[in-house]
Amino acid sequence: FRGPFWRTDLEQRRLDDSLDLPDRPIVYNHGFSLQGVSIPAISRFLHEALSSMPRLHAVRFIMPTHVEDLWLPGRIPGVPWYVLSALFHVPNLRCLHVDGPICHPYDQLPLDVSLPPRLMPLSSLIYNPGDYRALARTTGMEKTVVLFLLERAAASLRELELPSESAPLPRMALWSWPMLIKLSLHGERPQLAEGSPPLVSILGQMPRLRDLTLRFAELVDVLPPPIWPPWFSAQYEWPDLERLYVSHPCPNDEFYAHLPNTLRDLSLRCWPRHYKHYAPGGYTVRKIGVNWKSPALWSSQMLSILRKITAPNLANLELEYYANAEDGLLFHHIASSYRHLTLLRVHRYRSRGNTDVPVEQIADALKELAEPRNLMMHLDFPFLTGFPELGRIRRGYHPEDPEAREYHRRFQELREAFDTVATTFARALPPTLEFICLLAPHTNSARVWHAYQVARETSGADEQTYGQLRVSRYTSKYDGFAAPGFDVCKDE
């Protein structure tokens, strides 16, 4: 049984013959019926079907998540309560994954639906209704369903991914999460009521966390609050934490001073990317109609945060900020404090009116790294301002078109400039470096990584003796745009 649960045209893909359903598409209307076949009948069928699968432990719903699709009149997707009820009675359900709205926003809980008091042993709950969504588009019914799930599964969950708009944060601070090792909250930053406990009071109930993601978009005229305010007194520890992702970090946050030395993956960045707010047309952020801003930190503020963090085993580091007078100190601190980095990804923006991009100084500061393998640098070069949209022009223009010829000329200039930058980094950094990726415009507010492969010839039997340096453009199915070792070529 698969397909989107539309309010007006739930498509029948495959159902048990005993239901005697018609072959034609079935319609889910406001009266919970499917062309004469009631939703309760579907529920009974699902109860029987799912109970005949004793080894079933994971279920995933996939529905539209594109913003423009979710709010068309009569086309609102979601999972009916009857279907959820059948699912919740699966005895060995451990993993529930919902892409798209988890419920119809106008549905009420039917009187004849029975819901279990607990959802043990549910260990994984992933709910992703879509990234670019404003708080105003969250419904009370969605919050009700999420609260129902968490109340009954908090004690057994090991993995939890939720949109911040529907997460019952004050209630979550009251529950115990003894098994949780991975938490991801994403979406528009929740606005806690005055007197509400800070976010760290929730994290403090999750002592076994290994992977934490707090990916929030910021509202205009609202400053990002600290996770652990300086005034909040508590004793919390996360001795197993290995991965931390925080968007729009606060320089006065005490949370970073309490991180363990087990940390291996750290990301302090903007979300959405800072350049997506200021790209030509503001395509990504403006189109979805949200009231978001991007308060990127300065180099000095980012440095103050990193100085609080002791992480001798850090392998992956991602930063996004505006450069100021302490930019050089920041890179020196990175190389000296996190010498075992294998991946460094930096989005460094120039302040207004500043055209200087000190590539050689940055490369010289990073030479203290012991074993870097991948270097990904967005240095906001002045020559990229007003650069043609590579993807649009490459797909849509004939080679003899004057605009296409101008594109090819500009693109050749970009490649030559990138060749010089990549070679500068390759010469300065240790011989373990394998790939250098530089960011270039693609379409609208999208950017792609232009990758270079670094190779050094070895001489004799001693593999640590390196000879001639070779820096070559890395080509792939993306026609030169790729990031080897990463999931996609586009920057996210």
PDB file of N, CA and C in Angstrom, residues 26-68:
ATOM      1  N   ILE A  26      -9.077   5.853  -5.583  1.00  0.00           N
ATOM      2  CA  ILE A  26     -10.018   6.084  -4.504  1.00  0.00           C
ATOM      3  C   ILE A  26      -9.809   7.476  -3.930  1.00  0.00           C
ATOM      4  N   VAL A  27     -10.857   8.014  -3.351  1.00  0.00           N
ATOM      5  CA  VAL A  27     -10.835   9.402  -2.900  1.00  0.00           C
ATOM      6  C   VAL A  27     -11.064   9.450  -1.394  1.00  0.00           C
ATOM      7  N   TYR A  28     -10.187  10.205  -0.725  1.00  0.00           N
ATOM      8  CA  TYR A  28     -10.334  10.416   0.719  1.00  0.00           C
ATOM      9  C   TYR A  28     -10.992  11.765   0.917  1.00  0.00           C
ATOM     10  N   ASN A  29     -12.230  11.769   1.402  1.00  0.00           N
ATOM     11  CA  ASN A  29     -12.922  13.045   1.568  1.00  0.00           C
ATOM     12  C   ASN A  29     -13.069  13.379   3.048  1.00  0.00           C
ATOM     13  N   HIS A  30     -13.792  14.461   3.314  1.00  0.00           N
ATOM     14  CA  HIS A  30     -13.891  14.955   4.685  1.00  0.00           C
ATOM     15  C   HIS A  30     -14.667  14.001   5.580  1.00  0.00           C
ATOM     16  N   GLY A  31     -15.390  13.025   5.030  1.00  0.00           N
ATOM     17  CA  GLY A  31     -16.163  12.098   5.843  1.00  0.00           C
ATOM     18  C   GLY A  31     -15.439  10.790   6.105  1.00  0.00           C
ATOM     19  N   PHE A  32     -14.121  10.771   5.902  1.00  0.00           N
ATOM     20  CA  PHE A  32     -13.320   9.572   6.149  1.00  0.00           C
ATOM     21  C   PHE A  32     -13.850   8.374   5.351  1.00  0.00           C
ATOM     22  N   SER A  33     -14.066   8.554   4.089  1.00  0.00           N
ATOM     23  CA  SER A  33     -14.498   7.421   3.271  1.00  0.00           C
ATOM     24  C   SER A  33     -13.747   7.435   1.969  1.00  0.00           C
ATOM     25  N   LEU A  34     -13.623   6.258   1.386  1.00  0.00           N
ATOM     26  CA  LEU A  34     -12.925   6.122   0.120  1.00  0.00           C
ATOM     27  C   LEU A  34     -13.890   5.535  -0.888  1.00  0.00           C
ATOM     28  N   GLN A  35     -14.736   6.380  -1.473  1.00  0.00           N
ATOM     29  CA  GLN A  35     -15.720   5.964  -2.457  1.00  0.00           C
ATOM     30  C   GLN A  35     -16.489   4.749  -1.951  1.00  0.00           C
ATOM     31  N   GLY A  36     -17.077   4.879  -0.809  1.00  0.00           N
ATOM     32  CA  GLY A  36     -17.894   3.803  -0.269  1.00  0.00           C
ATOM     33  C   GLY A  36     -17.139   2.864   0.644  1.00  0.00           C
ATOM     34  N   VAL A  37     -15.823   2.900   0.628  1.00  0.00           N
ATOM     35  CA  VAL A  37     -15.018   2.067   1.513  1.00  0.00           C
ATOM     36  C   VAL A  37     -14.510   2.959   2.632  1.00  0.00           C
ATOM     37  N   SER A  38     -14.921   2.726   3.868  1.00  0.00           N
ATOM     38  CA  SER A  38     -14.614   3.640   4.964  1.00  0.00           C
ATOM     39  C   SER A  38     -13.164   3.532   5.382  1.00  0.00           C
ATOM     40  N   ILE A  39     -12.630   4.634   5.904  1.00  0.00           N
ATOM     41  CA  ILE A  39     -11.284   4.622   6.460  1.00  0.00           C
ATOM     42  C   ILE A  39     -11.156   3.595   7.582  1.00  0.00           C
ATOM     43  N   PRO A  40     -12.176   3.410   8.468  1.00  0.00           N
ATOM     44  CA  PRO A  40     -12.058   2.340   9.450  1.00  0.00           C
ATOM     45  C   PRO A  40     -11.830   0.971   8.822  1.00  0.00           C
ATOM     46  N   ALA A  41     -12.434   0.741   7.640  1.00  0.00           N
ATOM     47  CA  ALA A  41     -12.187  -0.538   6.970  1.00  0.00           C
ATOM     48  C   ALA A  41     -10.734  -0.653   6.554  1.00  0.00           C
ATOM     49  N   ILE A  42     -10.179   0.448   6.067  1.00  0.00           N
ATOM     50  CA  ILE A  42      -8.758   0.457   5.742  1.00  0.00           C
ATOM     51  C   ILE A  42      -7.937   0.183   6.995  1.00  0.00           C
ATOM     52  N   SER A  43      -8.339   0.795   8.113  1.00  0.00           N
ATOM     53  CA  SER A  43      -7.627   0.586   9.363  1.00  0.00           C
ATOM     54  C   SER A  43      -7.649  -0.875   9.778  1.00  0.00           C
ATOM     55  N   ARG A  44      -8.844  -1.516   9.685  1.00  0.00           N
ATOM     56  CA  ARG A  44      -8.935  -2.931  10.058  1.00  0.00           C
ATOM     57  C   ARG A  44      -8.059  -3.786   9.151  1.00  0.00           C
ATOM     58  N   PHE A  45      -8.073  -3.433   7.872  1.00  0.00           N
ATOM     59  CA  PHE A  45      -7.217  -4.173   6.947  1.00  0.00           C
ATOM     60  C   PHE A  45      -5.742  -4.020   7.313  1.00  0.00           C
ATOM     61  N   LEU A  46      -5.346  -2.782   7.643  1.00  0.00           N
ATOM     62  CA  LEU A  46      -3.953  -2.561   8.002  1.00  0.00           C
ATOM     63  C   LEU A  46      -3.593  -3.267   9.300  1.00  0.00           C
ATOM     64  N   HIS A  47      -4.509  -3.282  10.257  1.00  0.00           N
ATOM     65  CA  HIS A  47      -4.269  -4.015  11.503  1.00  0.00           C
ATOM     66  C   HIS A  47      -3.966  -5.483  11.193  1.00  0.00           C
ATOM     67  N   GLU A  48      -4.805  -6.075  10.339  1.00  0.00           N
ATOM     68  CA  GLU A  48      -4.618  -7.483   9.995  1.00  0.00           C
ATOM     69  C   GLU A  48      -3.340  -7.693   9.198  1.00  0.00           C
ATOM     70  N   ALA A  49      -3.106  -6.790   8.219  1.00  0.00           N
ATOM     71  CA  ALA A  49      -1.927  -6.954   7.371  1.00  0.00           C
ATOM     72  C   ALA A  49      -0.638  -6.787   8.170  1.00  0.00           C
ATOM     73  N   LEU A  50      -0.592  -5.751   9.008  1.00  0.00           N
ATOM     74  CA  LEU A  50       0.631  -5.489   9.756  1.00  0.00           C
ATOM     75  C   LEU A  50       0.867  -6.534  10.841  1.00  0.00           C
ATOM     76  N   SER A  51      -0.217  -7.043  11.439  1.00  0.00           N
ATOM     77  CA  SER A  51      -0.040  -8.078  12.460  1.00  0.00           C
ATOM     78  C   SER A  51       0.439  -9.383  11.862  1.00  0.00           C
ATOM     79  N   SER A  52       0.291  -9.547  10.545  1.00  0.00           N
ATOM     80  CA  SER A  52       0.786 -10.762   9.892  1.00  0.00           C
ATOM     81  C   SER A  52       2.254 -10.620   9.496  1.00  0.00           C
ATOM     82  N   MET A  53       2.879  -9.512   9.894  1.00  0.00           N
ATOM     83  CA  MET A  53       4.295  -9.280   9.604  1.00  0.00           C
ATOM     84  C   MET A  53       5.058  -9.176  10.927  1.00  0.00           C
ATOM     85  N   PRO A  54       5.293 -10.304  11.602  1.00  0.00           N
ATOM     86  CA  PRO A  54       5.894 -10.246  12.951  1.00  0.00           C
ATOM     87  C   PRO A  54       7.292  -9.668  12.984  1.00  0.00           C
ATOM     88  N   ARG A  55       7.968  -9.647  11.852  1.00  0.00           N
ATOM     89  CA  ARG A  55       9.339  -9.122  11.841  1.00  0.00           C
ATOM     90  C   ARG A  55       9.408  -7.684  11.347  1.00  0.00           C
ATOM     91  N   LEU A  56       8.261  -7.078  11.053  1.00  0.00           N
ATOM     92  CA  LEU A  56       8.238  -5.684  10.601  1.00  0.00           C
ATOM     93  C   LEU A  56       8.711  -4.768  11.725  1.00  0.00           C
ATOM     94  N   HIS A  57       9.734  -3.966  11.470  1.00  0.00           N
ATOM     95  CA  HIS A  57      10.249  -3.077  12.506  1.00  0.00           C
ATOM     96  C   HIS A  57      10.460  -1.646  12.026  1.00  0.00           C
ATOM     97  N   ALA A  58      10.326  -1.368  10.709  1.00  0.00           N
ATOM     98  CA  ALA A  58      10.563  -0.017  10.200  1.00  0.00           C
ATOM     99  C   ALA A  58       9.511   0.334   9.157  1.00  0.00           C
ATOM    100  N   VAL A  59       8.938   1.536   9.289  1.00  0.00           N
ATOM    101  CA  VAL A  59       7.930   2.031   8.349  1.00  0.00           C
ATOM    102  C   VAL A  59       8.297   3.456   7.979  1.00  0.00           C
ATOM    103  N   ARG A  60       8.149   3.770   6.692  1.00  0.00           N
ATOM    104  CA  ARG A  60       8.443   5.119   6.223  1.00  0.00           C
ATOM    105  C   ARG A  60       7.313   5.630   5.347  1.00  0.00           C
ATOM    106  N   PHE A  61       6.835   6.840   5.628  1.00  0.00           N
ATOM    107  CA  PHE A  61       5.854   7.528   4.803  1.00  0.00           C
ATOM    108  C   PHE A  61       6.590   8.608   4.008  1.00  0.00           C
ATOM    109  N   ILE A  62       6.315   8.676   2.715  1.00  0.00           N
ATOM    110  CA  ILE A  62       6.926   9.686   1.855  1.00  0.00           C
ATOM    111  C   ILE A  62       5.819  10.475   1.177  1.00  0.00           C
ATOM    112  N   MET A  63       5.765  11.776   1.464  1.00  0.00           N
ATOM    113  CA  MET A  63       4.750  12.648   0.903  1.00  0.00           C
ATOM    114  C   MET A  63       5.407  13.927   0.417  1.00  0.00           C
ATOM    115  N   PRO A  64       4.711  14.730  -0.360  1.00  0.00           N
ATOM    116  CA  PRO A  64       5.322  15.953  -0.889  1.00  0.00           C
ATOM    117  C   PRO A  64       5.817  16.851   0.238  1.00  0.00           C
ATOM    118  N   THR A  65       7.014  17.421   0.046  1.00  0.00           N
ATOM    119  CA  THR A  65       7.556  18.363   1.021  1.00  0.00           C
ATOM    120  C   THR A  65       7.830  19.722   0.395  1.00  0.00           C
ATOM    121  N   HIS A  66       7.597  19.858  -0.919  1.00  0.00           N
ATOM    122  CA  HIS A  66       7.838  21.142  -1.566  1.00  0.00           C
ATOM    123  C   HIS A  66       6.820  22.149  -1.073  1.00  0.00           C
ATOM    124  N   VAL A  67       7.294  23.331  -0.726  1.00  0.00           N
ATOM    125  CA  VAL A  67       6.438  24.339  -0.111  1.00  0.00           C
ATOM    126  C   VAL A  67       5.225  24.646  -0.971  1.00  0.00           C
ATOM    127  N   GLU A  68       5.406  24.764  -2.277  1.00  0.00           N
ATOM    128  CA  GLU A  68       4.301  25.153  -3.138  1.00  0.00           C
ATOM    129  C   GLU A  68       3.251  24.056  -3.247  1.00  0.00           C
TER     130      GLU A  68
END
